[in-house]
Amino acid sequence: MSQHASHLTTAAPRRAVVTGAAGFIGSHLAHALVQAGAVVVGVDRRDPATDPTAAANLAALQRLPGYMHVTADLLNCAIEPLLVDANAVFHLAGIPGVRPSWGPKFSEYVASNLLATHRVMDAVTRMGVPRLVVASSSSVYGPTEDGPSAETDRPQPASPYAVTKLAEEQLCLAYSAQAHCPTTVVALRYFTVYGPRQRPDMFTHRALRAALTGQSLRLYGDGHQRRDFTYIDDAVIATIAAATIPTASGVINVGSGSSASLLEVINIANSLSGREIQVHQENPRSGDVLTTRADPSRAHEVLGWQPQVDLHSGMRAHMQALAAETAAYGHVA
Ligand code: NAD
Ligand code: UGA
């Protein structure tokens, strides 16, 4: 959890399962849940004993007595034993990232985002777990003029990744809509989450790394594309609320309603580091949309959620974490 975590005071489920717990969002979520008093089983196929990213993401968490980590692939492991007595399952495991989803890797996206989710839903409903929160994505909206995108808008996924995320959330919702289904599903459409331990393929991480190290930054397009950037602690608060608020169900955006351009992110990174990033412009990448911007009304009404961390403060915390990582390991991922 990052230094903004002091405001993570949301009530937690008593016993929770977090899939994708060795990942960026999952590790922060599991940490916040344990800190709030939950017993948490984290599941991920990346093994912290052999995978340095998983080890770094889980380093603080694995020292906490309320946390148990299981290294397993949801495509073939026995899921039901992991769910015994769980009040909530947070299903974050999956293959993220828009651009690599074109080409042969698509089968991995289908496997982890759809087939594994099918196994999770089957187990969750069989075991009578009352609540499942699934990680969906702003990418399901596809190209929008300037937004804001509301949950009732027609999805127009523009990349193979986005297609799998739409199918994933709809699969979970179809399960929960069955007569007598014991599980309520909340599908959170996260808008570009950033902060400490962000995946190294993502733009904010790369811009801050370039600012810290002097390496150049590849910019896909002219930098005028805009994202509704969401700080990790804000994303975690929304996620826990989605599991604990009894009336929550269906699709909910997790985004602020405002957006910033990539050029603004570069400017903030420059001013935080006191160094001018060397930018190499390349062609825009297929499947990238020009703008994402959430209509946050439903998150506010249903979850009582309002993001607290502005882009400048969030990037400062992100940069401090990267700098600490460099000091500890001698390099930034
Ligand atoms: P991440 O890659 O850091 O974490 C995902 C984790 O899932 C990884 O540790 C991976 O090993 C694990 N995983 C994948 N397939 C698995 C399988 N078959 N069995 C077990 N574990 C498996 O990604 P993240 O950025 O933390 O994203 C988490 C979730 O949120 C993903 O579902 C992603 O699509 C979604 N999401 C992320 C963002 C964002 O901005 N980071 C935005 C929208 C949606
Ligand atoms: C991010 C996550 O990677 C997805 O997993 C997630 O589903 C999605 O947010 C979401 O909001 O749903 P994306 O918005 O593409 O996807 O975020 P970044 O990977 O940080 O890319 C943002 C922009 O920066 C894109 O236009 C991309 O082309 C650009 N970029 C990225 C660069 O110009 N250079 C880079 O090195 C990386």
Tab-separated table of C-alpha atoms and ligand atoms in Angstrom:
chain	number	residue	atom	x	y	z
A	1	MET	CA	0.000	0.000	0.000
A	2	SER	CA	1.259	3.492	-0.736
A	3	GLN	CA	1.741	6.501	1.493
A	4	HIS	CA	-1.765	7.766	0.711
A	5	ALA	CA	-3.125	4.628	2.313
A	6	SER	CA	-3.976	6.349	5.599
A	7	HIS	CA	-7.380	7.211	4.177
A	8	LEU	CA	-8.176	3.566	3.419
A	9	THR	CA	-10.673	3.145	6.211
A	10	THR	CA	-13.482	1.342	4.376
A	11	ALA	CA	-14.963	-1.650	6.267
A	12	ALA	CA	-13.735	-4.934	4.821
A	13	PRO	CA	-15.324	-8.358	4.371
A	14	ARG	CA	-14.345	-10.793	7.155
A	15	ARG	CA	-12.767	-13.318	4.813
A	16	ALA	CA	-11.853	-12.532	1.224
A	17	VAL	CA	-10.182	-14.151	-1.760
A	18	VAL	CA	-8.173	-11.944	-4.125
A	19	THR	CA	-7.208	-13.416	-7.497
A	20	GLY	CA	-4.279	-11.736	-9.242
A	21	ALA	CA	-2.869	-10.879	-5.800
A	22	ALA	CA	0.732	-10.779	-7.065
A	23	GLY	CA	-0.217	-8.085	-9.569
A	24	PHE	CA	-0.360	-4.310	-9.324
A	25	ILE	CA	-3.969	-3.680	-8.229
A	26	GLY	CA	-4.416	-7.070	-6.523
A	27	SER	CA	-1.429	-6.639	-4.193
A	28	HIS	CA	-2.600	-3.188	-3.079
A	29	LEU	CA	-6.141	-4.449	-2.585
A	30	ALA	CA	-5.060	-7.492	-0.561
A	31	HIS	CA	-2.879	-5.286	1.629
A	32	ALA	CA	-5.698	-2.828	2.301
A	33	LEU	CA	-8.106	-5.670	3.128
A	34	VAL	CA	-5.705	-7.220	5.647
A	35	GLN	CA	-5.051	-3.813	7.202
A	36	ALA	CA	-8.810	-3.397	7.587
A	37	GLY	CA	-9.018	-6.675	9.531
A	38	ALA	CA	-9.897	-9.240	6.861
A	39	VAL	CA	-8.341	-12.661	6.484
A	40	VAL	CA	-7.232	-12.803	2.864
A	41	VAL	CA	-6.314	-15.676	0.575
A	42	GLY	CA	-4.379	-14.349	-2.411
A	43	VAL	CA	-4.093	-16.456	-5.566
A	44	ASP	CA	-1.783	-15.856	-8.502
A	45	ARG	CA	0.069	-17.994	-10.984
A	46	ARG	CA	3.205	-15.869	-10.711
A	47	ASP	CA	5.356	-17.432	-8.023
A	48	PRO	CA	7.026	-14.896	-5.693
A	49	ALA	CA	9.846	-17.408	-5.158
A	50	THR	CA	10.878	-17.165	-8.811
A	51	ASP	CA	9.229	-14.035	-10.241
A	52	PRO	CA	10.894	-10.775	-9.105
A	53	THR	CA	7.831	-8.606	-9.877
A	54	ALA	CA	5.564	-10.865	-7.854
A	55	ALA	CA	8.138	-10.935	-5.032
A	56	ALA	CA	8.363	-7.133	-4.952
A	57	ASN	CA	4.582	-6.705	-5.109
A	58	LEU	CA	4.035	-9.193	-2.272
A	59	ALA	CA	7.025	-8.268	-0.084
A	60	ALA	CA	5.133	-6.279	2.569
A	61	LEU	CA	1.931	-8.285	2.306
A	62	GLN	CA	3.494	-11.683	2.961
A	63	ARG	CA	4.765	-10.481	6.333
A	64	LEU	CA	1.215	-9.842	7.570
A	65	PRO	CA	-0.385	-12.653	9.614
A	66	GLY	CA	-3.830	-12.204	8.009
A	67	TYR	CA	-2.510	-13.031	4.545
A	68	MET	CA	-2.087	-16.429	2.908
A	69	HIS	CA	-0.622	-16.730	-0.579
A	70	VAL	CA	-1.374	-19.552	-3.003
A	71	THR	CA	0.578	-19.921	-6.239
A	72	ALA	CA	-1.844	-21.488	-8.696
A	73	ASP	CA	-3.175	-21.099	-12.208
A	74	LEU	CA	-6.930	-20.514	-12.251
A	75	LEU	CA	-7.089	-22.341	-15.559
A	76	ASN	CA	-6.462	-25.672	-13.888
A	77	CYS	CA	-6.248	-25.441	-10.071
A	78	ALA	CA	-8.939	-26.586	-7.656
A	79	ILE	CA	-10.741	-23.322	-6.891
A	80	GLU	CA	-13.474	-24.425	-4.494
A	81	PRO	CA	-11.142	-25.226	-1.546
A	82	LEU	CA	-9.824	-21.652	-1.742
A	83	LEU	CA	-13.322	-20.248	-1.281
A	84	VAL	CA	-14.344	-21.945	1.973
A	85	ASP	CA	-16.102	-19.384	4.227
A	86	ALA	CA	-15.286	-16.488	1.853
A	87	ASN	CA	-17.644	-13.514	2.142
A	88	ALA	CA	-16.286	-11.964	-1.019
A	89	VAL	CA	-14.145	-12.843	-4.010
A	90	PHE	CA	-12.231	-10.117	-5.823
A	91	HIS	CA	-11.443	-11.455	-9.280
A	92	LEU	CA	-8.551	-9.381	-10.613
A	93	ALA	CA	-6.461	-12.110	-12.234
A	94	GLY	CA	-6.170	-11.658	-15.955
A	95	ILE	CA	-3.961	-10.550	-18.818
A	96	PRO	CA	-4.076	-6.745	-19.017
A	97	GLY	CA	-2.782	-4.344	-21.664
A	98	VAL	CA	-4.372	-3.101	-24.871
A	99	ARG	CA	-1.520	-3.163	-27.386
A	100	PRO	CA	-0.106	-6.720	-26.986
A	101	SER	CA	-3.578	-8.224	-27.412
A	102	TRP	CA	-3.269	-8.161	-31.203
A	103	GLY	CA	-1.616	-11.246	-32.655
A	104	PRO	CA	-0.780	-14.649	-31.197
A	105	LYS	CA	-1.048	-13.590	-27.552
A	106	PHE	CA	-4.809	-13.294	-27.960
A	107	SER	CA	-5.246	-16.918	-26.943
A	108	GLU	CA	-3.649	-16.083	-23.569
A	109	TYR	CA	-6.116	-13.226	-23.117
A	110	VAL	CA	-9.016	-15.549	-23.899
A	111	ALA	CA	-7.648	-18.215	-21.565
A	112	SER	CA	-7.043	-16.020	-18.510
A	113	ASN	CA	-9.759	-13.410	-18.993
A	114	LEU	CA	-12.544	-15.729	-20.098
A	115	LEU	CA	-11.883	-19.420	-19.506
A	116	ALA	CA	-10.342	-18.853	-16.065
A	117	THR	CA	-13.182	-16.467	-15.188
A	118	HIS	CA	-15.674	-19.149	-16.180
A	119	ARG	CA	-13.996	-21.551	-13.725
A	120	VAL	CA	-13.982	-18.892	-11.001
A	121	MET	CA	-17.688	-18.095	-11.493
A	122	ASP	CA	-18.607	-21.747	-11.507
A	123	ALA	CA	-16.781	-22.302	-8.215
A	124	VAL	CA	-18.045	-19.078	-6.619
A	125	THR	CA	-21.695	-19.897	-7.326
A	126	ARG	CA	-21.335	-23.539	-6.306
A	127	MET	CA	-19.778	-22.469	-3.006
A	128	GLY	CA	-22.498	-19.848	-2.442
A	129	VAL	CA	-20.084	-16.920	-2.078
A	130	PRO	CA	-22.426	-13.926	-1.669
A	131	ARG	CA	-20.385	-11.305	-3.553
A	132	LEU	CA	-17.954	-11.269	-6.477
A	133	VAL	CA	-16.220	-8.116	-7.625
A	134	VAL	CA	-14.664	-8.467	-11.071
A	135	ALA	CA	-12.085	-6.166	-12.686
A	136	SER	CA	-13.461	-4.824	-15.935
A	137	SER	CA	-11.999	-1.973	-17.959
A	138	SER	CA	-12.698	1.461	-19.402
A	139	SER	CA	-11.470	0.010	-22.689
A	140	VAL	CA	-14.881	-1.632	-23.221
A	141	TYR	CA	-16.281	1.798	-24.194
A	142	GLY	CA	-13.965	2.116	-27.208
A	143	PRO	CA	-13.698	5.386	-29.117
A	144	THR	CA	-15.650	8.226	-27.534
A	145	GLU	CA	-15.514	11.894	-28.520
A	146	ASP	CA	-14.592	13.315	-25.138
A	147	GLY	CA	-16.803	11.180	-22.927
A	148	PRO	CA	-18.017	11.050	-20.302
A	149	SER	CA	-18.799	7.344	-20.670
A	150	ALA	CA	-21.750	6.093	-18.647
A	151	GLU	CA	-22.416	2.454	-17.769
A	152	THR	CA	-25.545	2.561	-19.955
A	153	ASP	CA	-23.585	3.589	-23.083
A	154	ARG	CA	-23.260	0.966	-25.785
A	155	PRO	CA	-19.805	-0.659	-25.497
A	156	GLN	CA	-17.685	-0.551	-28.648
A	157	PRO	CA	-14.450	-2.364	-27.731
A	158	ALA	CA	-11.635	-1.361	-30.097
A	159	SER	CA	-9.034	-3.991	-29.218
A	160	PRO	CA	-8.962	-7.752	-28.675
A	161	TYR	CA	-8.169	-7.070	-24.991
A	162	ALA	CA	-11.271	-4.896	-24.631
A	163	VAL	CA	-13.394	-7.604	-26.247
A	164	THR	CA	-12.226	-10.115	-23.632
A	165	LYS	CA	-12.889	-7.671	-20.761
A	166	LEU	CA	-16.421	-6.997	-22.001
A	167	ALA	CA	-17.046	-10.720	-22.380
A	168	GLU	CA	-15.563	-11.332	-18.913
A	169	GLU	CA	-17.820	-8.874	-17.086
A	170	GLN	CA	-20.879	-10.030	-19.041
A	171	LEU	CA	-20.107	-13.661	-18.252
A	172	CYS	CA	-20.037	-12.891	-14.526
A	173	LEU	CA	-23.245	-10.861	-14.782
A	174	ALA	CA	-24.966	-13.652	-16.737
A	175	TYR	CA	-24.133	-16.096	-13.928
A	176	SER	CA	-25.523	-13.781	-11.283
A	177	ALA	CA	-28.718	-13.146	-13.272
A	178	GLN	CA	-29.638	-16.845	-13.144
A	179	ALA	CA	-32.643	-17.695	-10.979
A	180	HIS	CA	-31.547	-18.558	-7.419
A	181	CYS	CA	-27.915	-17.549	-8.007
A	182	PRO	CA	-26.420	-16.945	-4.535
A	183	THR	CA	-23.825	-14.465	-5.826
A	184	THR	CA	-24.227	-10.755	-6.500
A	185	VAL	CA	-21.719	-9.474	-9.063
A	186	VAL	CA	-20.225	-6.001	-9.257
A	187	ALA	CA	-18.134	-5.341	-12.393
A	188	LEU	CA	-15.811	-2.374	-11.935
A	189	ARG	CA	-14.686	-0.611	-15.082
A	190	TYR	CA	-11.348	0.778	-13.910
A	191	PHE	CA	-9.982	3.793	-15.776
A	192	THR	CA	-6.157	3.663	-16.224
A	193	VAL	CA	-4.927	3.038	-12.689
A	194	TYR	CA	-1.497	4.385	-11.683
A	195	GLY	CA	0.662	4.634	-8.565
A	196	PRO	CA	3.415	2.644	-6.842
A	197	ARG	CA	4.006	-0.803	-8.394
A	198	GLN	CA	2.112	0.087	-11.569
A	199	ARG	CA	2.840	-2.373	-14.391
A	200	PRO	CA	6.027	-1.320	-16.196
A	201	ASP	CA	4.322	-1.424	-19.612
A	202	MET	CA	2.045	1.479	-18.654
A	203	PHE	CA	2.606	5.086	-19.601
A	204	THR	CA	2.844	6.781	-16.202
A	205	HIS	CA	5.438	4.280	-15.035
A	206	ARG	CA	7.439	4.732	-18.233
A	207	ALA	CA	7.303	8.538	-18.081
A	208	LEU	CA	8.451	8.583	-14.445
A	209	ARG	CA	11.166	6.021	-15.142
A	210	ALA	CA	12.428	8.162	-18.038
A	211	ALA	CA	12.417	11.218	-15.786
A	212	LEU	CA	14.359	9.404	-13.075
A	213	THR	CA	16.914	7.634	-15.237
A	214	GLY	CA	17.390	9.873	-18.274
A	215	GLN	CA	16.294	7.027	-20.594
A	216	SER	CA	14.169	8.171	-23.517
A	217	LEU	CA	10.388	7.773	-23.623
A	218	ARG	CA	8.533	6.368	-26.612
A	219	LEU	CA	5.340	8.297	-27.272
A	220	TYR	CA	2.768	6.495	-29.428
A	221	GLY	CA	1.111	9.390	-31.259
A	222	ASP	CA	1.290	13.120	-30.576
A	223	GLY	CA	0.637	12.938	-26.830
A	224	HIS	CA	-2.753	14.644	-27.081
A	225	GLN	CA	-4.543	11.415	-26.203
A	226	ARG	CA	-6.235	11.732	-22.814
A	227	ARG	CA	-6.872	9.316	-19.966
A	228	ASP	CA	-9.006	9.487	-16.845
A	229	PHE	CA	-6.075	8.535	-14.572
A	230	THR	CA	-7.117	6.853	-11.304
A	231	TYR	CA	-4.781	6.686	-8.318
A	232	ILE	CA	-4.330	3.173	-6.907
A	233	ASP	CA	-5.623	3.971	-3.387
A	234	ASP	CA	-8.790	5.464	-4.841
A	235	ALA	CA	-9.260	2.347	-6.992
A	236	VAL	CA	-8.808	0.151	-3.902
A	237	ILE	CA	-11.393	2.092	-1.888
A	238	ALA	CA	-13.963	1.712	-4.672
A	239	THR	CA	-13.167	-2.001	-4.918
A	240	ILE	CA	-13.685	-2.697	-1.219
A	241	ALA	CA	-16.896	-0.640	-1.213
A	242	ALA	CA	-18.142	-2.747	-4.147
A	243	ALA	CA	-17.856	-5.831	-1.932
A	244	THR	CA	-19.268	-4.404	1.273
A	245	ILE	CA	-22.162	-2.156	0.249
A	246	PRO	CA	-25.178	-4.484	0.291
A	247	THR	CA	-27.095	-2.728	-2.504
A	248	ALA	CA	-24.198	-2.601	-4.972
A	249	SER	CA	-24.584	-4.688	-8.128
A	250	GLY	CA	-23.982	-4.497	-11.878
A	251	VAL	CA	-21.485	-2.382	-13.771
A	252	ILE	CA	-19.809	0.620	-12.117
A	253	ASN	CA	-17.170	3.001	-13.505
A	254	VAL	CA	-14.089	3.665	-11.399
A	255	GLY	CA	-12.837	6.965	-12.819
A	256	SER	CA	-12.938	10.583	-11.720
A	257	GLY	CA	-14.752	12.255	-14.602
A	258	SER	CA	-11.769	14.365	-15.596
A	259	SER	CA	-8.907	13.508	-17.913
A	260	ALA	CA	-5.334	14.593	-18.598
A	261	SER	CA	-3.249	14.309	-21.762
A	262	LEU	CA	-0.030	12.330	-22.028
A	263	LEU	CA	1.774	15.646	-22.595
A	264	GLU	CA	0.481	16.839	-19.212
A	265	VAL	CA	1.806	13.640	-17.612
A	266	ILE	CA	5.202	14.304	-19.205
A	267	ASN	CA	5.162	17.889	-17.887
A	268	ILE	CA	4.382	16.728	-14.364
A	269	ALA	CA	7.166	14.122	-14.546
A	270	ASN	CA	9.557	16.832	-15.766
A	271	SER	CA	8.645	19.187	-12.953
A	272	LEU	CA	8.817	16.478	-10.273
A	273	SER	CA	12.258	15.332	-11.393
A	274	GLY	CA	13.730	18.629	-12.534
A	275	ARG	CA	14.834	16.816	-15.699
A	276	GLU	CA	13.496	17.179	-19.250
A	277	ILE	CA	12.386	13.786	-20.621
A	278	GLN	CA	13.742	12.935	-24.082
A	279	VAL	CA	10.668	11.968	-26.100
A	280	HIS	CA	10.748	9.826	-29.250
A	281	GLN	CA	7.489	10.038	-31.117
A	282	GLU	CA	6.217	6.901	-32.862
A	283	ASN	CA	3.017	6.031	-34.718
A	284	PRO	CA	-0.164	5.621	-32.665
A	285	ARG	CA	-0.831	2.019	-31.723
A	286	SER	CA	-3.778	0.024	-32.969
A	287	GLY	CA	-6.657	-0.266	-30.512
A	288	ASP	CA	-5.640	2.778	-28.460
A	289	VAL	CA	-8.492	5.230	-28.050
A	290	LEU	CA	-8.009	8.975	-28.081
A	291	THR	CA	-9.836	9.729	-24.847
A	292	THR	CA	-11.215	7.959	-21.818
A	293	ARG	CA	-13.336	9.811	-19.293
A	294	ALA	CA	-15.758	8.283	-16.836
A	295	ASP	CA	-19.178	9.398	-15.853
A	296	PRO	CA	-18.595	8.804	-12.132
A	297	SER	CA	-22.239	9.355	-11.032
A	298	ARG	CA	-23.037	5.701	-10.408
A	299	ALA	CA	-19.861	5.124	-8.357
A	300	HIS	CA	-20.820	8.137	-6.275
A	301	GLU	CA	-24.471	7.149	-5.835
A	302	VAL	CA	-24.018	3.407	-5.272
A	303	LEU	CA	-20.605	3.240	-3.583
A	304	GLY	CA	-20.439	6.737	-2.061
A	305	TRP	CA	-17.086	6.933	-3.862
A	306	GLN	CA	-15.220	10.046	-4.792
A	307	PRO	CA	-11.539	9.964	-5.731
A	308	GLN	CA	-9.273	11.824	-3.325
A	309	VAL	CA	-5.881	11.953	-5.023
A	310	ASP	CA	-5.157	14.413	-7.841
A	311	LEU	CA	-2.757	13.538	-10.670
A	312	HIS	CA	0.120	15.677	-9.430
A	313	SER	CA	0.068	14.255	-5.863
A	314	GLY	CA	-0.452	10.722	-7.147
A	315	MET	CA	2.460	11.003	-9.551
A	316	ARG	CA	4.654	12.402	-6.795
A	317	ALA	CA	3.926	9.338	-4.634
A	318	HIS	CA	4.482	7.074	-7.638
A	319	MET	CA	7.813	8.722	-8.370
A	320	GLN	CA	8.960	8.450	-4.749
A	321	ALA	CA	8.193	4.727	-4.821
A	322	LEU	CA	10.153	4.278	-8.064
A	323	ALA	CA	13.082	6.218	-6.636
A	324	ALA	CA	13.063	4.026	-3.515
A	325	GLU	CA	12.980	0.925	-5.730
A	326	THR	CA	15.992	2.211	-7.664
A	327	ALA	CA	17.869	2.807	-4.426
A	328	ALA	CA	17.010	-0.685	-3.136
A	329	TYR	CA	17.570	-2.732	-6.309
A	330	GLY	CA	19.886	-0.475	-8.328
A	331	HIS	CA	17.450	-0.243	-11.239
A	332	VAL	CA	13.839	0.514	-12.149
A	333	ALA	CA	11.846	-2.186	-13.989
B	1	NAD	P1	-1.273	-7.263	-13.319
B	1	NAD	O1	-0.767	-7.956	-14.537
B	1	NAD	O2	-0.299	-6.504	-12.505
B	1	NAD	O3	-2.036	-8.318	-12.399
B	1	NAD	C1	-2.786	-9.400	-12.922
B	1	NAD	C2	-2.328	-10.681	-12.228
B	1	NAD	O4	-3.168	-11.766	-12.668
B	1	NAD	C3	-0.868	-11.079	-12.547
B	1	NAD	O5	-0.097	-11.128	-11.359
B	1	NAD	C4	-1.007	-12.439	-13.218
B	1	NAD	O6	0.029	-13.337	-12.891
B	1	NAD	C5	-2.346	-12.930	-12.691
B	1	NAD	N1	-2.953	-13.934	-13.584
B	1	NAD	C6	-3.190	-13.825	-14.908
B	1	NAD	N2	-3.726	-14.954	-15.371
B	1	NAD	C7	-3.841	-15.808	-14.314
B	1	NAD	C8	-4.319	-17.121	-14.167
B	1	NAD	N3	-4.782	-17.837	-15.208
B	1	NAD	N4	-4.283	-17.699	-12.931
B	1	NAD	C9	-3.787	-17.007	-11.875
B	1	NAD	N5	-3.308	-15.757	-11.952
B	1	NAD	C10	-3.338	-15.155	-13.168
B	1	NAD	O7	-2.471	-6.301	-13.822
B	1	NAD	P2	-3.209	-5.095	-13.079
B	1	NAD	O8	-2.830	-3.846	-13.758
B	1	NAD	O9	-3.056	-5.232	-11.595
B	1	NAD	O10	-4.722	-5.407	-13.491
B	1	NAD	C11	-5.541	-6.242	-12.670
B	1	NAD	C12	-6.896	-6.418	-13.343
B	1	NAD	O11	-7.513	-5.144	-13.552
B	1	NAD	C13	-6.822	-7.081	-14.718
B	1	NAD	O12	-7.942	-7.930	-14.839
B	1	NAD	C14	-6.932	-5.914	-15.696
B	1	NAD	O13	-7.511	-6.314	-16.919
B	1	NAD	C15	-7.853	-4.981	-14.922
B	1	NAD	N6	-7.678	-3.559	-15.253
B	1	NAD	C16	-6.495	-2.923	-14.965
B	1	NAD	C17	-6.377	-1.566	-15.233
B	1	NAD	C18	-5.123	-0.798	-14.923
B	1	NAD	O14	-5.093	0.413	-15.211
B	1	NAD	N7	-4.098	-1.399	-14.335
B	1	NAD	C19	-7.450	-0.864	-15.796
B	1	NAD	C20	-8.608	-1.568	-16.120
B	1	NAD	C21	-8.731	-2.907	-15.810
B	2	UGA	C1	-4.622	0.820	-19.284
B	2	UGA	C2	-4.228	-0.617	-18.895
B	2	UGA	O1	-2.979	-0.957	-19.493
B	2	UGA	C3	-5.278	-1.610	-19.324
B	2	UGA	O2	-4.963	-2.874	-18.777
B	2	UGA	C4	-6.605	-1.131	-18.819
B	2	UGA	O3	-7.636	-1.999	-19.121
B	2	UGA	C5	-6.909	0.255	-19.334
B	2	UGA	O4	-5.903	1.131	-18.844
B	2	UGA	C6	-8.238	0.777	-18.854
B	2	UGA	O5	-8.342	1.920	-18.430
B	2	UGA	O6	-9.217	0.049	-18.950
B	2	UGA	P1	-4.164	2.299	-21.390
B	2	UGA	O7	-5.176	3.358	-21.230
B	2	UGA	O8	-3.752	1.923	-22.767
B	2	UGA	O9	-4.588	0.929	-20.714
B	2	UGA	O10	-2.945	2.783	-20.490
B	2	UGA	P2	-1.400	2.847	-20.790
B	2	UGA	O11	-0.893	1.499	-21.124
B	2	UGA	O12	-0.792	3.571	-19.659
B	2	UGA	O13	-1.352	3.777	-22.121
B	2	UGA	C7	-1.886	5.109	-22.108
B	2	UGA	C8	-1.495	5.809	-23.391
B	2	UGA	O14	-0.058	5.966	-23.406
B	2	UGA	C9	-1.854	5.064	-24.681
B	2	UGA	O15	-2.296	5.995	-25.647
B	2	UGA	C10	-0.526	4.456	-25.143
B	2	UGA	O16	-0.413	4.313	-26.535
B	2	UGA	C11	0.470	5.504	-24.635
B	2	UGA	N1	1.815	4.924	-24.379
B	2	UGA	C12	1.972	3.849	-23.565
B	2	UGA	C13	2.920	5.530	-24.972
B	2	UGA	O17	2.780	6.519	-25.698
B	2	UGA	N2	4.153	5.013	-24.718
B	2	UGA	C14	4.346	3.918	-23.912
B	2	UGA	O18	5.508	3.492	-23.721
B	2	UGA	C15	3.219	3.326	-23.304
